[in-house]
Amino acid sequence: MAVYTEVNASQAGELAAALGLGEVLALRPISSGIENTNYFLTTSSGEWVLTLFERLRADQLPFYLHLMQHLARAGLPVPEPRANPAGELVHSLGGKPAAVVNRLKGESIDAPDLHHCAQLGGVLARMHQAVESFPLHQPNLRDIDWREQAAPVVRPYLDDSAGALLDAEMVFQHHLAQSPAYRALPRGAVHADLFRDNAMFDGLPGREQLSGVFDFYFAGVDTFTYDIGVVINDWCVDLDTGRLDVARAEALLHAYQVVRPLAGDELRLLPGLRRAGALRFWLSRLGDWHLPRDASLLTPKPPLHFERVLRDCIEQPWHPAQ
């Protein structure tokens, strides 16, 4: 959510009018994140989030926006894209494809505890159930094929230790992806980027309720186990050391399985798919760190964190009880 494309109040006003949102009262850029341009948009009809897509093409966006619409209409705490009178969810602003969604209440939690992790686990399971009836299909654009393209680009920037780690993990993930057990795993449209800053909680301290899950613009069809691994790697990991907090992971996975019990191979392959998730974000952060794009508000995240997460996944694998 960096700002690559500047938007003024006049431009925002034209789009707001076309979508029936009323008069623009305020427009504020959002500096967090690194992928798209985002603004908080306040109009006479309410609070909205305006997104301009910097990498995704207009023809790629219906998958993401219809997925959000599908989940919101299934009763999940997901922002619903605003359609124009023709029913279209993809708009244009500043020469870029754009979308507007309702702004959800709440704030992100910097230090999630067992309570937060359990709530997220239950909602994640409901999301995975809901997408069983979602008809659109798009591969995860950060899948193993992307990783195999990204690895040689960032490899020259690594020292010997990190380079050896990357080389070995690429081999491991290649073999995992070719295994019959992996290929048979249940899959569907997953968020694939559900970090703690992509969810919000609302309510009194200690009694917060999960009020929103957002930023679906890395979503794609992948295994549900991979999606769980990505979530655990952020919500249940110490940000200073990269080490897993087993109590948080157990709380999240227990709440998930109350809603959607996991099959044997889903649990058995979770350690390897946690590694896949750590590798994916290590690679993307290496690229953003060493090969940054121009943006007026951009703060690349240090890649070392996910190198630590990956090492911890390998050296101290967590095997949840079956």
mmCIF file with all atom_site columns, C-alpha atoms in Angstrom, residues 124 211 267:
data_model
loop_
_atom_site.group_PDB
_atom_site.id
_atom_site.type_symbol
_atom_site.label_atom_id
_atom_site.label_alt_id
_atom_site.label_comp_id
_atom_site.label_asym_id
_atom_site.label_entity_id
_atom_site.label_seq_id
_atom_site.pdbx_PDB_ins_code
_atom_site.Cartn_x
_atom_site.Cartn_y
_atom_site.Cartn_z
_atom_site.occupancy
_atom_site.B_iso_or_equiv
_atom_site.pdbx_formal_charge
_atom_site.auth_seq_id
_atom_site.auth_comp_id
_atom_site.auth_asym_id
_atom_site.auth_atom_id
_atom_site.pdbx_PDB_model_num
ATOM 1 C CA . LEU A 1 124 ? -9.722  -18.556 7.902  1.00 0.00 ? 124 LEU A CA 1
ATOM 2 C CA . SER A 1 211 ? -13.781 -7.137  12.304 1.00 0.00 ? 211 SER A CA 1
ATOM 3 C CA . LEU A 1 267 ? -1.412  -31.779 8.646  1.00 0.00 ? 267 LEU A CA 1
#
